[in-house]
Short mmCIF file of C-alpha atoms in Angstrom, two decimals:
data_model
loop_
_atom_site.label_atom_id
_atom_site.label_comp_id
_atom_site.label_asym_id
_atom_site.label_seq_id
_atom_site.Cartn_x
_atom_site.Cartn_y
_atom_site.Cartn_z
CA MET A 256 -230.05 21.43 -13.14
CA THR A 257 -228.85 19.39 -16.52
CA ARG A 258 -225.61 19.23 -16.85
CA LYS A 259 -223.77 19.97 -20.14
CA TRP A 260 -220.66 17.25 -21.30
CA LYS A 261 -217.89 19.33 -23.07
CA VAL A 262 -216.80 18.21 -26.11
CA LEU A 263 -213.54 18.92 -28.72
CA ILE A 264 -213.76 18.60 -32.12
CA ALA A 265 -210.51 18.00 -33.68
CA ASP A 266 -210.13 17.54 -37.25
CA ASP A 267 -208.10 19.06 -40.24
CA GLU A 268 -210.13 19.51 -42.49
CA SER A 269 -212.77 22.76 -41.31
CA ILE A 270 -215.31 21.76 -43.91
CA ILE A 271 -215.54 18.49 -41.94
CA ARG A 272 -215.53 20.22 -38.29
CA GLU A 273 -217.96 22.85 -39.30
CA GLY A 274 -220.52 19.71 -40.81
CA ILE A 275 -220.23 18.01 -37.23
CA ARG A 276 -220.59 21.32 -35.47
CA SER A 277 -223.69 22.77 -37.34
CA SER A 278 -225.88 18.79 -38.12
CA ILE A 279 -225.49 17.61 -34.36
CA PRO A 280 -227.99 18.87 -31.76
CA TRP A 281 -226.40 19.74 -29.25
CA GLU A 282 -228.54 20.83 -26.56
CA GLU A 283 -230.87 18.19 -27.00
CA LEU A 284 -227.88 15.57 -26.22
CA GLN A 285 -226.60 17.84 -23.50
CA LEU A 286 -223.68 18.49 -25.46
CA GLU A 287 -221.28 21.73 -25.53
CA VAL A 288 -218.36 21.77 -28.17
CA VAL A 289 -215.65 23.90 -26.12
CA GLY A 290 -213.27 23.67 -29.55
CA GLU A 291 -211.87 22.57 -32.61
CA ALA A 292 -208.11 22.13 -33.09
CA GLU A 293 -206.83 21.07 -36.49
CA ASP A 294 -203.74 19.10 -35.86
CA GLY A 295 -202.85 16.66 -32.76
CA GLU A 296 -200.81 18.94 -30.15
CA GLU A 297 -203.30 21.91 -30.65
CA ALA A 298 -206.12 19.25 -29.39
CA LEU A 299 -203.57 17.75 -27.03
CA GLU A 300 -203.07 21.19 -25.45
CA LEU A 301 -206.85 22.39 -25.54
CA ALA A 302 -208.40 19.20 -24.13
CA ILE A 303 -206.48 19.61 -20.96
CA GLU A 304 -207.13 23.18 -21.09
CA LYS A 305 -211.32 22.80 -21.15
CA GLN A 306 -211.31 19.27 -19.75
CA ALA A 307 -213.19 17.92 -22.54
CA GLN A 308 -215.09 14.95 -21.31
CA ILE A 309 -215.71 13.98 -25.25
CA LEU A 310 -213.17 13.91 -28.08
CA LEU A 311 -213.97 13.69 -31.60
CA VAL A 312 -210.61 12.57 -33.65
CA ASP A 313 -210.06 12.14 -37.14
CA LEU A 314 -207.09 10.01 -36.47
CA SER A 315 -205.10 10.92 -39.66
CA MET A 316 -203.89 14.96 -38.50
CA PRO A 317 -200.60 16.68 -39.42
CA ILE A 318 -198.01 17.49 -36.56
CA MET A 319 -199.51 14.47 -33.85
CA ASN A 320 -201.74 11.88 -35.16
CA GLY A 321 -204.36 10.86 -34.12
CA LEU A 322 -203.28 8.03 -31.93
CA THR A 323 -200.48 10.01 -30.37
CA LEU A 324 -202.98 12.46 -29.70
CA ILE A 325 -205.13 9.23 -27.87
CA SER A 326 -202.22 7.24 -25.98
CA HIS A 327 -201.46 11.17 -24.53
CA LEU A 328 -204.77 12.08 -23.55
CA ARG A 329 -205.36 8.00 -22.02
CA GLU A 330 -202.60 9.39 -19.59
CA GLN A 331 -203.61 12.57 -18.77
CA LEU A 332 -207.23 12.92 -19.27
CA PRO A 333 -208.05 9.53 -18.40
CA LYS A 334 -211.71 9.72 -17.78
CA CYS A 335 -212.54 11.77 -21.62
CA LYS A 336 -214.14 9.85 -23.52
CA ILE A 337 -213.03 9.42 -27.02
CA VAL A 338 -214.96 8.88 -30.94
CA ILE A 339 -212.55 8.33 -33.55
CA ILE A 340 -213.79 9.34 -37.01
CA THR A 341 -211.86 7.77 -39.90
CA GLY A 342 -212.21 6.78 -43.58
CA HIS A 343 -212.76 3.00 -45.07
CA ASP A 344 -209.12 3.01 -45.88
CA GLU A 345 -207.82 3.82 -42.72
CA PHE A 346 -209.49 1.08 -40.78
CA ASN A 347 -206.73 -1.14 -40.06
CA TYR A 348 -205.28 2.46 -38.25
CA ALA A 349 -208.74 2.68 -36.80
CA TYR A 350 -208.33 -1.01 -35.14
CA GLU A 351 -204.88 0.14 -33.40
CA ALA A 352 -206.69 2.93 -31.53
CA ILE A 353 -209.31 0.47 -30.46
CA LYS A 354 -206.86 -1.10 -28.56
CA LEU A 355 -206.17 2.42 -27.01
CA GLU A 356 -210.17 1.58 -25.20
CA VAL A 357 -211.32 4.45 -27.50
CA ASP A 358 -215.05 4.41 -26.72
CA ASP A 359 -216.76 4.11 -30.52
CA TYR A 360 -216.01 5.50 -33.82
CA ILE A 361 -217.76 6.70 -36.94
CA LEU A 362 -216.73 6.24 -40.49
CA LYS A 363 -216.55 8.92 -43.16
CA PRO A 364 -218.13 10.69 -44.52
CA VAL A 365 -219.63 11.41 -41.58
CA ASN A 366 -223.55 10.71 -41.11
CA PRO A 367 -224.96 13.26 -38.56
CA GLU A 368 -228.25 10.63 -37.95
CA MET A 369 -225.15 7.79 -37.02
CA LEU A 370 -223.05 10.70 -34.96
CA GLY A 371 -226.10 11.72 -32.94
CA GLU A 372 -227.03 8.00 -32.08
CA VAL A 373 -222.98 7.59 -31.00
CA LEU A 374 -222.89 10.82 -29.00
CA ALA A 375 -226.44 10.01 -27.25
CA ARG A 376 -224.43 6.39 -26.33
CA VAL A 377 -221.22 8.05 -25.24
CA VAL A 378 -223.56 10.86 -22.82
CA GLN A 379 -225.16 7.82 -21.54
CA LYS A 380 -221.96 6.65 -20.46
CA LEU A 381 -220.74 9.36 -18.70
CA GLU A 382 -224.09 9.55 -16.90
CA GLU A 383 -223.80 6.50 -15.75
CA THR A 384 -220.40 6.87 -14.88
CA THR A 385 -220.78 9.61 -12.85
CA VAL A 386 -223.62 9.05 -11.00
CA ASN A 387 -221.55 5.68 -9.80
CA GLU A 388 -218.59 8.16 -9.14
CA GLU A 389 -221.42 10.01 -6.95
CA LEU A 390 -222.53 7.24 -5.06
CA LEU A 391 -219.04 5.85 -4.28
CA GLN A 392 -217.94 9.47 -2.71
CA MET A 393 -221.56 9.54 -0.91
CA ALA A 394 -220.10 6.14 0.30
CA SER A 395 -216.62 7.06 0.85
CA LYS A 396 -218.26 10.25 2.83
CA GLN A 397 -219.93 8.14 5.02
CA ILE A 398 -217.87 5.58 5.64
CA ASP A 399 -215.02 8.24 6.99
CA LYS A 400 -217.54 9.91 9.16
CA ASN A 401 -218.45 6.78 10.80
CA PHE A 402 -214.97 5.15 10.39
CA THR A 403 -214.67 4.96 13.95
CA LEU A 404 -218.02 3.16 14.75
CA LEU A 405 -217.07 0.70 12.16
CA ARG A 406 -213.48 -0.31 13.34
CA GLU A 407 -215.10 -0.67 16.97
CA ARG A 408 -217.84 -2.75 16.10
CA PHE A 409 -215.07 -4.87 13.94
CA CYS A 410 -213.10 -4.80 17.44
CA LEU A 411 -216.09 -6.35 19.34
CA GLU A 412 -216.91 -8.88 17.14
CA TRP A 413 -212.98 -9.88 16.85
CA ILE A 414 -212.31 -9.94 20.32
CA LYS A 415 -215.69 -12.29 20.96
CA GLY A 416 -214.38 -14.79 18.84
CA GLU A 417 -217.01 -14.35 16.12
CA LEU A 418 -215.14 -13.86 12.67
CA GLY A 419 -212.84 -16.05 10.84
CA GLU A 420 -209.21 -15.83 9.73
CA ALA A 421 -210.24 -14.78 6.06
CA GLU A 422 -212.68 -11.98 7.65
CA ILE A 423 -210.28 -10.48 9.89
CA LYS A 424 -207.47 -10.36 7.24
CA GLU A 425 -210.28 -8.41 5.59
CA GLN A 426 -211.79 -6.43 7.52
CA LEU A 427 -207.97 -5.17 8.86
CA SER A 428 -207.34 -4.26 5.65
CA PHE A 429 -210.54 -2.26 4.74
CA LEU A 430 -210.10 -0.42 8.14
CA ARG A 431 -206.50 0.44 7.41
CA MET A 432 -205.23 -1.44 10.52
CA PRO A 433 -202.19 -3.50 10.73
CA GLY A 434 -202.46 -7.19 8.54
CA GLU A 435 -201.62 -9.06 11.54
CA GLU A 436 -202.59 -9.64 14.91
CA PRO A 437 -201.52 -7.26 17.30
CA ASP A 438 -198.52 -7.15 19.87
CA TYR A 439 -200.29 -6.74 23.22
CA VAL A 440 -203.97 -6.90 24.00
CA GLY A 441 -204.88 -4.48 27.11
CA VAL A 442 -207.85 -3.86 29.16
CA ILE A 443 -208.07 -1.16 31.22
CA ARG A 444 -211.11 -0.81 33.98
CA TRP A 445 -211.77 2.14 36.33
CA PRO A 446 -213.24 0.18 40.34
CA GLU A 447 -215.66 3.39 40.54
CA GLN A 448 -217.45 2.43 38.08
CA SER A 449 -218.18 -1.06 39.87
CA LYS A 450 -219.08 0.65 43.32
CA GLY A 451 -222.59 0.17 44.19
CA LYS A 452 -222.35 3.75 45.23
CA ALA A 453 -221.86 6.68 41.92
CA PHE A 454 -219.68 8.96 42.81
CA PHE A 455 -219.61 10.43 39.58
CA SER A 456 -222.43 12.00 37.19
CA GLU A 457 -222.19 10.20 33.73
CA LYS A 458 -221.52 13.06 32.47
CA ASP A 459 -218.16 13.53 34.55
CA ARG A 460 -217.22 9.26 33.89
CA GLN A 461 -217.53 10.07 30.59
CA LEU A 462 -215.29 12.70 30.51
CA LEU A 463 -212.91 10.42 32.70
CA LEU A 464 -212.77 8.11 30.15
CA PHE A 465 -212.16 10.02 28.00
CA ALA A 466 -209.30 11.57 29.55
CA ILE A 467 -208.03 8.19 30.68
CA GLU A 468 -208.08 7.17 26.90
CA ASN A 469 -206.20 10.26 26.30
CA ILE A 470 -203.40 9.69 28.53
CA MET A 471 -203.62 6.58 27.03
CA GLU A 472 -202.79 7.54 23.54
CA GLU A 473 -200.56 10.10 24.02
CA HIS A 474 -197.57 6.97 25.78
CA LEU A 475 -198.59 4.96 22.82
CA ALA A 476 -198.11 7.89 19.93
CA PRO A 477 -194.56 5.84 18.93
CA PHE A 478 -196.98 2.64 18.40
CA THR A 479 -199.97 1.57 16.28
CA SER A 480 -203.17 1.44 18.58
CA VAL A 481 -206.63 1.10 18.37
CA HIS A 482 -208.71 1.67 21.69
CA PHE A 483 -212.86 1.13 21.87
CA ARG A 484 -215.05 0.39 24.95
CA ASP A 485 -216.47 -3.20 25.15
CA LYS A 486 -220.02 -4.14 25.77
CA VAL A 487 -219.31 -3.11 29.69
CA GLY A 488 -217.89 -0.10 29.07
CA LEU A 489 -214.07 -1.26 29.84
CA ILE A 490 -211.71 -0.15 27.51
CA VAL A 491 -209.98 -2.10 25.28
CA VAL A 492 -206.91 -1.34 23.60
CA LEU A 493 -204.97 -3.34 20.86
CA ILE A 494 -201.06 -2.36 20.20
CA TRP A 495 -198.99 -3.33 17.41
CA GLY A 496 -195.37 -2.77 18.37
CA LYS A 497 -193.30 -3.74 22.26
CA PRO A 498 -193.75 -1.02 24.37
CA GLN A 499 -192.09 -1.66 27.90
CA ASP A 500 -193.82 -2.28 30.78
CA GLU A 501 -192.63 0.73 32.20
CA LEU A 502 -194.60 2.66 29.64
CA PHE A 503 -198.12 0.61 30.78
CA ARG A 504 -197.15 1.78 34.65
CA ARG A 505 -196.45 5.49 33.23
CA ILE A 506 -199.97 5.27 31.98
CA GLU A 507 -201.36 4.59 35.44
CA ALA A 508 -199.08 7.20 37.45
CA ASP A 509 -199.74 9.47 34.96
CA VAL A 510 -203.76 8.98 35.58
CA ALA A 511 -203.18 8.65 39.18
CA GLY A 512 -201.45 11.78 39.03
CA TYR A 513 -203.40 14.19 36.69
CA LEU A 514 -207.04 12.88 37.23
CA LYS A 515 -206.76 11.82 40.91
CA ILE A 516 -208.15 8.11 40.33
CA GLU A 517 -206.96 4.69 40.32
CA ILE A 518 -207.06 2.57 37.46
CA VAL A 519 -206.36 -1.37 36.72
CA ALA A 520 -204.88 -2.41 34.00
CA SER A 521 -204.00 -5.81 32.26
CA TYR A 522 -201.73 -6.42 28.94
CA GLN A 523 -201.58 -9.58 27.77
CA HIS A 524 -198.36 -10.44 25.19
CA GLY A 525 -200.26 -10.97 21.66
CA SER A 526 -197.22 -14.52 21.76
CA SER A 527 -199.92 -16.57 24.41
CA GLY A 528 -202.86 -16.53 22.32
CA THR A 529 -205.00 -14.86 20.35
CA VAL A 530 -207.43 -11.56 20.10
CA PRO A 531 -210.64 -13.42 21.65
CA SER A 532 -208.46 -15.22 24.35
CA LEU A 533 -206.24 -12.73 25.47
CA TYR A 534 -208.83 -10.46 25.56
CA THR A 535 -210.55 -13.03 28.06
CA GLU A 536 -207.59 -13.28 29.85
CA ALA A 537 -206.97 -10.04 30.53
CA ARG A 538 -210.24 -8.72 31.33
CA ALA A 539 -210.44 -11.78 33.89
CA ASN A 540 -207.05 -10.16 35.39
CA VAL A 541 -208.36 -6.99 35.74
CA ASN A 542 -211.57 -7.91 37.37
CA ARG A 543 -209.61 -10.11 39.82
CA GLU A 544 -207.49 -7.13 40.52
CA THR A 545 -210.22 -5.13 41.17
CA ARG A 546 -211.39 -6.92 44.12
CA LEU A 547 -208.35 -7.21 45.46
CA SER A 548 -207.84 -5.70 49.09
CA PRO A 549 -205.54 -1.96 48.56
CA PHE A 550 -202.88 -3.44 51.09
CA VAL A 551 -202.56 -6.54 48.53
CA ARG A 552 -203.07 -3.68 45.73
CA ARG A 553 -199.98 -1.63 46.60
CA THR A 554 -197.65 -4.40 47.25
CA LYS A 555 -198.24 -5.46 44.13
CA GLU A 556 -197.49 -2.16 42.78
CA ILE A 557 -194.24 -1.56 44.69
CA ILE A 558 -193.03 -5.09 43.22
CA ALA A 559 -193.30 -3.71 39.45
CA ASP A 560 -192.09 -0.39 40.43
CA ARG A 561 -188.90 -1.41 42.43
CA TYR A 562 -188.26 -5.00 42.00
CA GLU A 563 -184.43 -3.79 41.20
CA ASP A 564 -183.68 -2.82 44.97
CA ARG A 565 -181.81 -5.33 46.40
CA SER A 566 -183.38 -4.26 49.22
CA LEU A 567 -186.76 -4.43 48.54
CA SER A 568 -188.66 -6.96 51.33
CA LEU A 569 -192.09 -8.01 52.49
CA GLU A 570 -191.16 -6.52 56.06
CA GLY A 571 -189.82 -3.22 54.30
CA ILE A 572 -193.38 -3.08 52.64
CA ALA A 573 -195.42 -3.75 55.38
CA GLY A 574 -193.67 -0.99 57.15
CA GLU A 575 -194.67 1.91 54.61
CA LEU A 576 -197.86 0.62 54.59
CA ASN A 577 -198.21 0.40 58.41
CA VAL A 578 -199.66 -3.24 58.95
CA SER A 579 -197.81 -6.26 60.31
CA SER A 580 -195.79 -8.39 58.18
CA VAL A 581 -197.66 -11.24 59.04
CA TYR A 582 -201.12 -9.99 58.24
CA LEU A 583 -199.49 -8.05 54.35
CA SER A 584 -197.64 -12.44 54.29
CA ARG A 585 -201.07 -13.80 55.03
CA ILE A 586 -203.70 -11.69 52.85
CA PHE A 587 -201.31 -11.50 50.22
CA LYS A 588 -201.53 -15.14 49.28
CA GLN A 589 -204.70 -15.57 50.00
CA GLU A 590 -205.21 -12.80 47.65
CA MET A 591 -202.92 -13.14 44.83
CA GLY A 592 -202.50 -17.21 45.47
CA ALA A 593 -198.32 -16.71 45.37
CA SER A 594 -196.00 -15.64 48.12
CA PHE A 595 -194.79 -12.49 48.23
CA ILE A 596 -190.98 -13.53 46.93
CA SER A 597 -192.25 -16.10 44.22
CA MET A 598 -193.74 -12.92 42.89
CA LEU A 599 -190.92 -10.71 43.30
CA THR A 600 -188.93 -13.16 41.94
CA THR A 601 -191.08 -13.96 38.96
CA ALA A 602 -191.19 -9.99 38.02
CA ARG A 603 -186.90 -10.26 38.55
CA MET A 604 -186.96 -12.84 36.04
CA LYS A 605 -189.45 -11.53 33.24
CA GLU A 606 -186.62 -8.67 33.05
CA ALA A 607 -183.46 -10.62 33.34
CA ILE A 608 -185.22 -12.58 30.02
CA ARG A 609 -186.27 -9.45 28.54
CA LEU A 610 -182.68 -7.78 29.29
CA LEU A 611 -180.86 -11.47 27.64
CA ASN A 612 -183.03 -11.20 25.04
CA GLU A 613 -182.74 -7.67 23.67
CA THR A 614 -179.82 -5.97 25.19
CA GLU A 615 -175.88 -7.22 24.89
CA LEU A 616 -175.85 -6.64 29.01
CA ALA A 617 -172.84 -8.56 30.82
CA ILE A 618 -174.91 -11.30 33.48
CA HIS A 619 -173.44 -9.48 36.46
CA GLU A 620 -175.05 -6.32 34.44
CA ILE A 621 -178.29 -8.10 34.20
CA ALA A 622 -177.94 -9.34 38.05
CA GLU A 623 -177.67 -5.45 39.49
CA LYS A 624 -180.34 -4.14 36.97
CA THR A 625 -183.19 -6.98 38.62
CA GLY A 626 -182.13 -6.64 42.24
CA TYR A 627 -179.77 -9.34 43.13
CA GLU A 628 -176.32 -8.60 45.31
CA SER A 629 -174.56 -11.26 43.52
CA GLN A 630 -174.03 -12.82 39.94
CA HIS A 631 -173.87 -16.09 41.57
CA TYR A 632 -176.94 -15.48 43.29
CA PHE A 633 -178.75 -14.36 40.45
CA SER A 634 -177.44 -17.50 38.33
CA THR A 635 -179.08 -20.00 41.16
CA ALA A 636 -182.21 -18.18 40.81
CA PHE A 637 -183.01 -18.08 36.94
CA LYS A 638 -181.70 -21.56 36.66
CA LYS A 639 -184.31 -22.36 39.65
CA THR A 640 -187.09 -20.61 37.22
CA THR A 641 -186.14 -21.33 33.88
CA GLY A 642 -184.23 -24.48 34.08
CA LEU A 643 -180.97 -22.75 31.99
CA PRO A 644 -178.24 -20.94 33.73
CA PRO A 645 -178.10 -17.52 32.28
CA ASN A 646 -175.35 -17.67 29.09
CA GLN A 647 -176.87 -20.45 27.87
CA TYR A 648 -180.51 -19.00 28.21
CA ARG A 649 -179.04 -15.79 25.72
CA LYS A 650 -176.80 -18.15 23.54
CA ARG A 651 -179.93 -20.47 22.71
CA SER A 652 -182.14 -17.88 22.11
CA GLU A 653 -179.28 -16.42 19.50
CA HIS A 654 -179.41 -19.01 17.73
CA ALA A 655 -183.76 -19.68 17.92
#
C-alpha cells in the first residue's frame, strides 16, 4: 500500500492557498492536503494536531510570522519538512529561515511546475529518511532480540584476550555494560559434568545449570554482573562492585541446599590482573579444586566458614570427618601445597586486612573477629605476614 504524506498550507492570502491546492497533482506525488491556515498560530496548532509531514509556509503572516512558526515546529515536529514561500523583496528574510534548516523555498508568484518539482524532491527525502529509519528500527529490534547472544560473544572474545583496549571500550558502551574492567571474574563448575559416568540427562543438566545461574543472579542483584558459559560449559561471571566473600559462600550453600548438588567456584579480584588472566586463574583454581579429595575440599570449606573460631584446629576437623589428624594433615598439604595452619592464617589475615581497610574497629576487636585469643598474638601474626603491625598498616592505607 502506497503511503501518503500529509501537507499543510499556511499563507494569509486565500487566493494563494487556493492556487496551490488546485494546481498540484497531489495524488500523483503521494501527497494529501490535511489543512490550511491563514496565520502562524493557527498553522502551528493544525500542524501538531494533524501531525503534518510537509509545511508550505509564507514568511509574512499575521499573529505569528513564518520564522517564529518554523522555530516552534523545529522543537515540536522536528521531522516535518518545511518549504517556504517568499517574495523577491523578502529574500533576506528568507535567508534567516534557511538558517533554521528549511528544506527548500520557492518564490512568489508561485509557479505550479516548480512547486511540483520542489515537492517531489521533498517526498523523495521523506521516503529515504523513512526507509532508513525503518531499517534502523529493524536492526535495533534484531539487536535487542539477540542482545544476550551479542554480550556472550563479546565476553567470550574478551576472556580469550582477543580484543584490543579501544575495541573493548567501544563494545562495553554498545552492549550497555560498565565502561571499566570488572572488579571480579568468577568461574563456577559443577563437578558432576566432568565425571566419566553421566548422572543426569542433558536436559536435566541444562536445567540445573540455569538454576545455579538464577541463584547466583539473586545474590548478585545489588551489583552489576554479566554471566555466560565458556566453550566447555563452565559458568563465567563478571562482577562490578565489591561483594564480600560471605556472599560467594552463600551462593554455594544455597545451590547445595536447594538443588542438592555441589559446585566449585573461584572469584579473582580485578586488581590482580586483566580479564583474560583473571579468567585463566579462576578456571585453573576450579579445575584444581575439582580434583581435590572430599576430605581436603571439606576442610577448605570449614576454614572459609569458621576461621573466626579461635578453637578451630586440624585435630577438631579430623574428628568431625572421622579421619586421623595425621592423614588429614598429610593429604591436605599434598593436595593444597600448603599446611592447614598456613591456609587458616591466610584466611584470617585476608579478613583482618579487609577490616583494617574498610572499618574503624579497634585492633583488639579485629583480633577477636579473626579468631585470635589476644591482640598481642594477632599483631605478631599480622606483622609476620605483612611486614607491618596492624596500626601502621592501617595508617599507611589511610594515606595511600
